[in-house]
Short mmCIF file of C-alpha atoms in Angstrom, two decimals:
data_model
loop_
_atom_site.label_atom_id
_atom_site.label_comp_id
_atom_site.label_asym_id
_atom_site.label_seq_id
_atom_site.Cartn_x
_atom_site.Cartn_y
_atom_site.Cartn_z
CA GLN K 1 -31.49 0.58 18.59
CA GLY K 2 -30.63 2.81 21.56
CA SER K 3 -33.33 1.27 23.72
CA PHE K 4 -32.30 -2.26 22.70
CA ARG K 5 -28.70 -1.47 23.59
CA ASN K 6 -29.78 -0.12 27.01
CA ARG K 7 -31.85 -3.15 27.73
CA LEU K 8 -28.95 -5.44 26.72
CA CYS K 9 -26.61 -3.61 29.08
CA SER K 10 -29.06 -3.84 31.92
CA CYS K 11 -29.47 -7.66 31.35
CA VAL K 12 -25.73 -8.11 31.37
CA LEU K 13 -25.38 -6.01 34.54
CA LEU K 14 -28.17 -8.05 36.26
CA SER K 15 -26.66 -11.34 35.21
CA ARG K 16 -23.24 -10.27 36.60
CA LEU K 17 -24.80 -9.21 39.86
CA SER K 18 -26.85 -12.39 40.19
CA SER K 19 -23.72 -14.55 39.36
CA GLY K 20 -21.71 -12.61 41.89
CA ALA K 21 -24.37 -13.04 44.57
CA LEU K 22 -24.65 -16.77 43.66
CA ALA K 23 -20.90 -17.20 44.03
CA SER K 24 -20.83 -15.51 47.34
CA ARG K 25 -23.73 -17.57 48.55
CA GLN K 26 -22.05 -20.81 47.42
CA SER K 27 -18.78 -19.77 49.18
CA ALA K 28 -20.74 -18.92 52.30
CA ASP K 29 -22.60 -22.22 52.15
CA SER K 30 -19.35 -24.21 51.64
CA HIS K 31 -17.77 -22.29 54.56
CA THR K 32 -20.75 -23.07 56.72
CA ARG K 33 -20.66 -26.81 55.76
CA LYS K 34 -16.96 -26.91 56.68
CA ILE K 35 -17.75 -25.34 60.08
CA HIS K 36 -20.61 -27.79 60.68
CA SER K 37 -18.43 -30.82 59.66
CA MET K 38 -15.62 -29.67 61.95
CA ALA K 39 -18.08 -29.13 64.80
CA SER K 40 -19.71 -32.61 64.28
CA ALA K 41 -16.24 -34.17 64.22
CA MET K 42 -15.28 -32.47 67.53
CA GLU K 43 -18.59 -33.45 69.00
CA GLY K 44 -18.01 -37.04 67.93
CA VAL K 45 -14.58 -37.10 69.42
CA GLN K 46 -15.71 -35.50 72.68
CA GLY K 47 -18.71 -37.63 72.99
CA ALA K 48 -16.85 -40.89 72.54
CA GLY K 49 -13.92 -40.01 74.72
CA GLY K 50 -11.47 -39.99 71.83
CA LYS K 51 -13.12 -42.85 69.86
CA ALA K 52 -14.13 -42.52 66.27
CA VAL K 53 -17.91 -42.28 65.82
CA GLY K 54 -19.82 -40.96 62.88
CA GLY K 55 -18.62 -40.19 59.37
CA GLY K 56 -16.90 -36.87 60.42
CA ALA K 57 -14.47 -38.62 62.90
CA VAL K 58 -13.84 -41.79 60.85
CA VAL K 59 -12.52 -39.98 57.66
CA ASP K 60 -10.39 -36.89 57.86
CA HIS K 61 -11.32 -34.80 54.79
CA THR K 62 -8.92 -31.94 55.65
CA ARG K 63 -5.74 -33.93 55.09
CA GLU K 64 -4.14 -34.88 51.77
CA ALA K 65 -2.88 -38.27 50.87
CA ALA K 66 0.74 -39.03 51.62
CA VAL K 67 1.12 -42.25 49.44
CA ASP K 68 0.46 -43.11 45.81
CA VAL K 69 -1.49 -46.36 45.38
CA LEU K 70 -1.37 -48.73 42.32
CA LEU K 71 -4.17 -51.26 42.25
CA HIS K 72 -4.08 -54.47 40.23
CA PRO K 73 -7.35 -55.90 38.93
CA LEU K 74 -6.67 -59.27 40.60
CA VAL K 75 -7.41 -57.60 43.97
CA ILE K 76 -10.78 -56.33 42.82
CA ILE K 77 -11.63 -59.68 41.25
CA ASN K 78 -10.76 -61.53 44.51
CA VAL K 79 -12.83 -59.21 46.71
CA SER K 80 -15.78 -59.31 44.48
CA GLU K 81 -15.59 -63.10 44.24
CA HIS K 82 -15.23 -63.33 47.99
CA PHE K 83 -18.34 -61.30 48.69
CA THR K 84 -20.44 -63.03 46.00
CA ARG K 85 -19.55 -66.51 47.35
CA VAL K 86 -20.19 -65.68 50.97
CA ARG K 87 -23.49 -64.06 50.07
CA ALA K 88 -24.63 -67.14 48.12
CA GLN K 89 -23.53 -69.41 50.96
CA LYS K 90 -25.11 -67.54 53.80
CA GLY K 91 -28.17 -66.24 51.90
CA THR K 92 -27.80 -62.72 53.22
CA PRO K 93 -27.73 -59.59 51.07
CA ASP K 94 -24.78 -57.85 52.79
CA PRO K 95 -22.48 -60.34 54.59
CA GLN K 96 -19.38 -59.20 56.33
CA VAL K 97 -16.18 -60.25 54.56
CA LEU K 98 -12.60 -59.41 55.45
CA GLY K 99 -9.27 -60.07 53.78
CA VAL K 100 -5.66 -59.06 53.59
CA LEU K 101 -4.03 -56.95 50.89
CA LEU K 102 -0.62 -58.13 49.58
CA GLY K 103 1.82 -55.95 47.64
CA LYS K 104 5.01 -54.03 47.90
CA GLN K 105 5.92 -50.57 49.10
CA GLU K 106 8.82 -48.41 48.05
CA GLY K 107 8.93 -45.06 49.72
CA ARG K 108 5.59 -43.31 49.09
CA SER K 109 4.56 -45.75 46.38
CA VAL K 110 2.22 -48.63 47.33
CA GLU K 111 1.38 -51.33 44.79
CA LEU K 112 -1.30 -53.92 45.62
CA PHE K 113 -0.94 -57.14 43.68
CA ASN K 114 -2.99 -59.87 45.43
CA SER K 115 -5.20 -60.66 48.45
CA PHE K 116 -6.50 -63.47 50.61
CA GLU K 117 -9.45 -64.04 52.88
CA LEU K 118 -9.42 -63.63 56.67
CA VAL K 119 -11.13 -65.69 59.40
CA TYR K 120 -12.78 -63.80 62.22
CA HIS K 121 -14.87 -64.44 65.27
CA ILE K 122 -17.72 -62.41 66.68
CA GLN K 123 -17.58 -61.73 70.37
CA ASP K 124 -19.26 -59.43 72.79
CA ASP K 125 -16.75 -56.70 72.25
CA GLY K 126 -16.93 -56.91 68.48
CA LEU K 127 -15.16 -58.68 65.65
CA ILE K 128 -11.87 -60.42 66.39
CA ILE K 129 -9.46 -61.45 63.60
CA ASP K 130 -7.90 -64.89 63.90
CA ARG K 131 -4.17 -64.07 64.26
CA ASP K 132 -3.04 -67.71 63.87
CA TYR K 133 -4.77 -68.02 60.55
CA LEU K 134 -3.35 -64.67 59.46
CA SER K 135 0.17 -65.53 60.30
CA GLN K 136 -0.01 -69.03 58.76
CA LYS K 137 -1.52 -67.78 55.60
CA SER K 138 1.01 -64.91 55.26
CA GLU K 139 3.92 -67.35 55.61
CA GLN K 140 2.44 -69.57 52.93
CA PHE K 141 2.10 -66.71 50.51
CA LYS K 142 5.60 -65.56 51.51
CA GLU K 143 7.08 -68.93 50.41
CA VAL K 144 5.46 -68.59 46.95
CA PHE K 145 5.53 -64.74 46.51
CA ALA K 146 8.66 -63.65 48.36
CA HIS K 147 8.40 -60.07 47.07
CA LEU K 148 4.90 -59.55 48.53
CA GLU K 149 4.17 -58.47 52.06
CA VAL K 150 1.05 -57.60 54.07
CA LEU K 151 0.15 -53.92 53.41
CA GLY K 152 -3.43 -53.70 54.64
CA TRP K 153 -6.86 -55.23 54.63
CA TYR K 154 -10.18 -54.92 52.80
CA THR K 155 -13.96 -55.21 53.49
CA THR K 156 -17.22 -54.28 51.66
CA GLY K 157 -19.65 -51.51 52.37
CA PRO K 158 -20.78 -48.11 51.16
CA GLU K 159 -18.62 -46.02 53.54
CA PRO K 160 -16.28 -46.29 56.44
CA LEU K 161 -17.78 -46.90 59.87
CA ALA K 162 -16.58 -46.82 63.45
CA SER K 163 -16.44 -50.61 63.48
CA HIS K 164 -13.90 -50.49 60.73
CA ILE K 165 -11.68 -48.41 62.96
CA ALA K 166 -11.80 -51.21 65.57
CA ILE K 167 -10.75 -53.81 62.94
CA HIS K 168 -8.09 -51.40 61.64
CA LYS K 169 -6.51 -51.13 65.06
CA GLN K 170 -6.13 -54.94 65.15
CA MET K 171 -4.36 -54.79 61.80
CA MET K 172 -2.05 -52.07 63.14
CA ASP K 173 -0.55 -54.76 65.46
CA VAL K 174 0.51 -56.67 62.31
CA ILE K 175 1.67 -53.63 60.25
CA GLU K 176 2.24 -50.17 61.63
CA THR K 177 0.28 -48.19 58.93
CA PRO K 178 -2.08 -50.53 57.03
CA VAL K 179 -3.96 -49.57 53.91
CA PHE K 180 -7.73 -49.95 54.01
CA MET K 181 -9.66 -50.81 50.87
CA LEU K 182 -13.50 -50.54 50.80
CA LEU K 183 -15.47 -52.13 47.95
CA ASN K 184 -19.09 -51.02 47.60
CA PRO K 185 -21.12 -54.05 46.40
CA HIS K 186 -24.22 -51.97 45.57
CA PRO K 187 -22.91 -49.01 43.41
CA SER K 188 -25.07 -46.59 41.71
CA ALA K 189 -26.32 -47.62 38.19
CA VAL K 190 -25.27 -44.26 36.69
CA THR K 191 -21.76 -44.10 38.07
CA ARG K 192 -18.88 -44.85 35.59
CA GLU K 193 -16.07 -45.18 38.29
CA LEU K 194 -14.93 -48.31 40.08
CA PRO K 195 -16.75 -48.75 43.41
CA VAL K 196 -13.50 -48.99 45.23
CA THR K 197 -12.08 -46.54 47.79
CA ILE K 198 -8.70 -46.80 49.33
CA PHE K 199 -7.71 -45.15 52.62
CA GLU K 200 -4.41 -44.66 54.51
CA THR K 201 -3.96 -44.40 58.26
CA VAL K 202 -3.63 -41.13 60.21
CA VAL K 203 -3.02 -41.28 63.95
CA ALA K 204 -3.68 -38.13 66.04
CA ILE K 205 -3.45 -37.41 69.74
CA VAL K 206 -6.61 -35.85 71.17
CA GLY K 207 -6.07 -35.08 74.79
CA GLN K 208 -4.59 -38.26 76.12
CA GLU K 209 -6.29 -40.57 73.66
CA GLN K 210 -5.05 -41.90 70.39
CA LEU K 211 -7.41 -41.13 67.52
CA VAL K 212 -7.15 -43.24 64.42
CA GLN K 213 -8.68 -41.89 61.21
CA PHE K 214 -8.78 -42.60 57.50
CA VAL K 215 -7.61 -40.38 54.70
CA ASN K 216 -8.92 -41.02 51.18
CA THR K 217 -6.12 -41.71 48.82
CA GLY K 218 -6.42 -41.71 45.00
CA TYR K 219 -5.33 -44.84 43.12
CA SER K 220 -4.44 -45.88 39.67
CA VAL K 221 -5.20 -49.23 38.07
CA ALA K 222 -2.00 -51.07 36.97
CA THR K 223 -2.36 -54.17 34.75
CA GLU K 224 -0.08 -56.76 33.27
CA GLU K 225 -0.63 -58.92 30.27
CA ALA K 226 -1.99 -61.93 32.03
CA GLU K 227 -4.36 -59.76 34.09
CA ARG K 228 -5.62 -58.01 30.95
CA ILE K 229 -6.51 -61.35 29.42
CA GLY K 230 -8.34 -62.41 32.55
CA VAL K 231 -10.23 -59.15 32.94
CA ASN K 232 -11.20 -59.25 29.22
CA HIS K 233 -12.49 -62.79 29.62
CA ILE K 234 -14.52 -61.97 32.74
CA ALA K 235 -15.93 -58.67 31.49
CA THR K 236 -16.89 -60.09 28.07
CA SER K 237 -18.41 -63.26 29.46
CA THR K 238 -20.51 -61.39 31.96
CA ALA K 239 -21.44 -58.47 29.61
CA THR K 240 -24.93 -59.88 28.92
CA VAL K 241 -27.48 -61.84 30.98
CA GLY K 242 -26.49 -65.50 31.05
CA GLY K 243 -22.97 -64.87 29.85
CA SER K 244 -23.79 -65.28 26.11
CA ALA K 245 -20.96 -62.99 25.07
CA ARG K 246 -17.49 -64.61 24.79
CA SER K 247 -14.04 -63.21 25.14
CA GLN K 248 -11.11 -63.67 22.77
CA ALA K 249 -9.44 -66.12 25.11
CA SER K 250 -12.60 -68.23 25.32
CA LEU K 251 -13.04 -68.23 21.55
CA HIS K 252 -9.40 -69.22 21.13
CA MET K 253 -9.75 -72.16 23.52
CA THR K 254 -12.96 -73.22 21.84
CA SER K 255 -11.36 -73.29 18.36
CA GLN K 256 -8.37 -75.26 19.75
CA HIS K 257 -10.83 -77.79 21.34
CA SER K 258 -12.76 -78.15 18.02
CA ALA K 259 -9.54 -78.70 16.12
CA ILE K 260 -8.36 -81.39 18.49
CA ALA K 261 -11.72 -83.10 18.43
CA MET K 262 -11.76 -83.15 14.68
CA LEU K 263 -8.21 -84.53 14.57
CA HIS K 264 -9.17 -87.25 16.98
CA GLU K 265 -12.19 -88.26 14.91
CA ARG K 266 -10.12 -88.53 11.67
CA ILE K 267 -7.43 -90.56 13.41
CA ALA K 268 -10.18 -93.00 14.71
CA ILE K 269 -11.41 -93.33 11.03
CA ILE K 270 -7.92 -94.16 9.85
CA ARG K 271 -7.42 -96.68 12.64
CA ASP K 272 -10.79 -98.42 12.00
CA TYR K 273 -9.90 -98.72 8.28
CA VAL K 274 -6.48 -100.28 8.97
CA LEU K 275 -8.04 -102.75 11.34
CA ALA K 276 -10.74 -103.63 8.88
CA VAL K 277 -8.07 -104.27 6.22
CA GLN K 278 -6.14 -106.53 8.57
CA GLN K 279 -9.18 -108.55 9.47
CA GLY K 280 -10.17 -108.97 5.82
CA LYS K 281 -13.43 -107.05 6.10
CA VAL K 282 -12.23 -104.46 3.53
CA GLY K 283 -10.16 -105.03 0.43
CA PHE K 284 -6.67 -103.59 -0.02
CA ASN K 285 -6.48 -100.09 -1.46
CA HIS K 286 -2.82 -99.47 -2.07
CA ALA K 287 -3.32 -95.69 -2.77
CA ILE K 288 -5.04 -95.15 0.61
CA LEU K 289 -2.44 -97.31 2.36
CA ARG K 290 0.39 -95.39 0.91
CA GLN K 291 -1.17 -92.10 2.04
CA ILE K 292 -1.47 -93.47 5.61
CA SER K 293 2.09 -94.72 5.57
CA SER K 294 3.43 -91.26 4.42
CA LEU K 295 1.33 -89.55 7.07
CA CYS K 296 2.72 -91.77 9.82
CA SER K 297 6.24 -91.21 8.57
CA ARG K 298 5.89 -87.45 8.86
CA LEU K 299 5.50 -87.83 12.67
CA PRO K 300 9.02 -87.66 14.22
CA VAL K 301 8.17 -89.72 17.23
CA MET K 302 6.84 -92.62 15.13
CA THR K 303 9.96 -93.15 13.13
CA SER K 304 11.43 -95.25 15.94
CA PRO K 305 9.30 -97.00 18.70
CA ASP K 306 12.29 -96.73 21.09
CA THR K 307 12.36 -92.89 20.69
CA PHE K 308 8.63 -92.68 21.36
CA ASN K 309 8.82 -94.86 24.42
CA SER K 310 11.85 -93.01 25.84
CA GLN K 311 10.14 -89.65 25.43
CA LEU K 312 6.90 -90.97 26.95
CA LEU K 313 8.85 -92.36 29.97
CA LYS K 314 10.66 -89.05 30.35
CA GLU K 315 7.47 -87.04 30.53
CA ALA K 316 5.98 -89.52 33.00
CA ASN K 317 9.12 -89.39 35.18
CA ASP K 318 9.07 -85.56 35.17
CA VAL K 319 5.44 -85.57 36.35
CA GLN K 320 6.24 -88.08 39.12
CA VAL K 321 9.28 -86.02 40.21
CA VAL K 322 7.11 -82.87 40.55
CA ALA K 323 4.60 -84.88 42.60
CA TYR K 324 7.29 -86.24 44.83
CA LEU K 325 8.75 -82.81 45.37
CA ALA K 326 5.35 -81.43 46.36
CA ALA K 327 4.92 -84.24 48.86
CA LEU K 328 8.38 -83.72 50.31
CA THR K 329 7.79 -79.95 50.65
CA LYS K 330 4.58 -80.60 52.48
CA GLY K 331 6.16 -83.14 54.73
CA CYS K 332 9.01 -80.78 55.54
CA SER K 333 6.59 -78.01 56.38
CA GLU K 334 4.66 -80.27 58.74
CA LEU K 335 7.91 -81.55 60.32
CA ASN K 336 8.96 -77.99 60.86
CA GLU K 337 5.74 -77.11 62.62
CA LEU K 338 6.10 -80.21 64.82
CA ILE K 339 9.66 -79.22 65.80
CA ASP K 340 8.60 -75.64 66.65
CA LYS K 341 5.78 -76.98 68.88
CA PHE K 342 8.17 -79.48 70.51
CA ALA K 343 10.71 -76.71 71.19
CA VAL K 344 8.07 -74.37 72.69
CA VAL K 345 6.75 -77.14 74.98
CA HIS K 346 10.15 -78.26 76.28
CA GLU K 347 11.84 -74.91 76.49
CA ARG K 348 9.01 -73.20 78.56
CA PRO K 349 9.81 -74.89 81.91
CA ARG K 350 13.53 -74.35 81.45
CA ALA K 351 13.04 -70.58 80.73
CA ARG K 352 10.65 -70.34 83.63
CA GLY K 353 13.23 -71.91 86.01
CA ARG K 354 15.90 -69.63 84.68
CA TRP K 355 13.90 -66.53 85.43
CA MET K 356 13.04 -67.81 88.95
#
């Protein structure tokens, strides 16, 4: 027993010594990695003359996030659909897609609700965003969603690159501190997290150059009732190959369609029977005719033909009024654009003469 106790004490002592050595080695390795990352970042800044090159200069891992981000599922669905559609149209595995993030910001809280696509052009000096399309699309969304404003932009890829910094600087002309969302279209098969990363903007002065970097911010997924129904439908319908699984919304709509189709078939049978009786092809059956009469009398709109016609005309007029309002709104928008262009063309010579 004494020898066993001595061996046990020696094993515990050796394990403690080995764990202490391992901890000190891990701390030394982490300290060395920090030194190497800082050195590579400084080399990237010095080698590019203040421009972001390499992963160490693009993302600043030493800073903490200054904003709290709430992300709605509609944004993720829009970005995923945008990437999938462009990939199918162009036939390339990793196409370049860009878009704008819409939401609202209150203090340090940023909430992203929606997004839309961006049009860009490839030139010698890189990718150039179409500003006219961006402003026009933003105004259109502002008319429908007055509480949403442009808060940032999105693209796809595994990690931030120096080319993203160049695009980010263009977005900084629209909003001072835009949010950048990166969706990884090829995530690992074993990961259980969303392949989405959100960054905020950090501007630093290195020498006489302005250095723009990204800081990784955590985010929380915020959902509403309509979004939960849509996400459930998409997730369930794509759960298996070929979309054989069906969501609750799809099952409900299918049952409604089946019930309406069955009602239509039975009404057609009753109508054919009444026509056959009127034409003398089938003899009178007073019991069946009484049941048909009682069924028709239960419908409130069938008690008076005038009531049915008035309600039908009312519904038709409402539909026409909505269509006319949409046409008037479109015409007013086009007229407003024409007036703005006319004013710009005719006021330019006058302003030039006044300055001269």
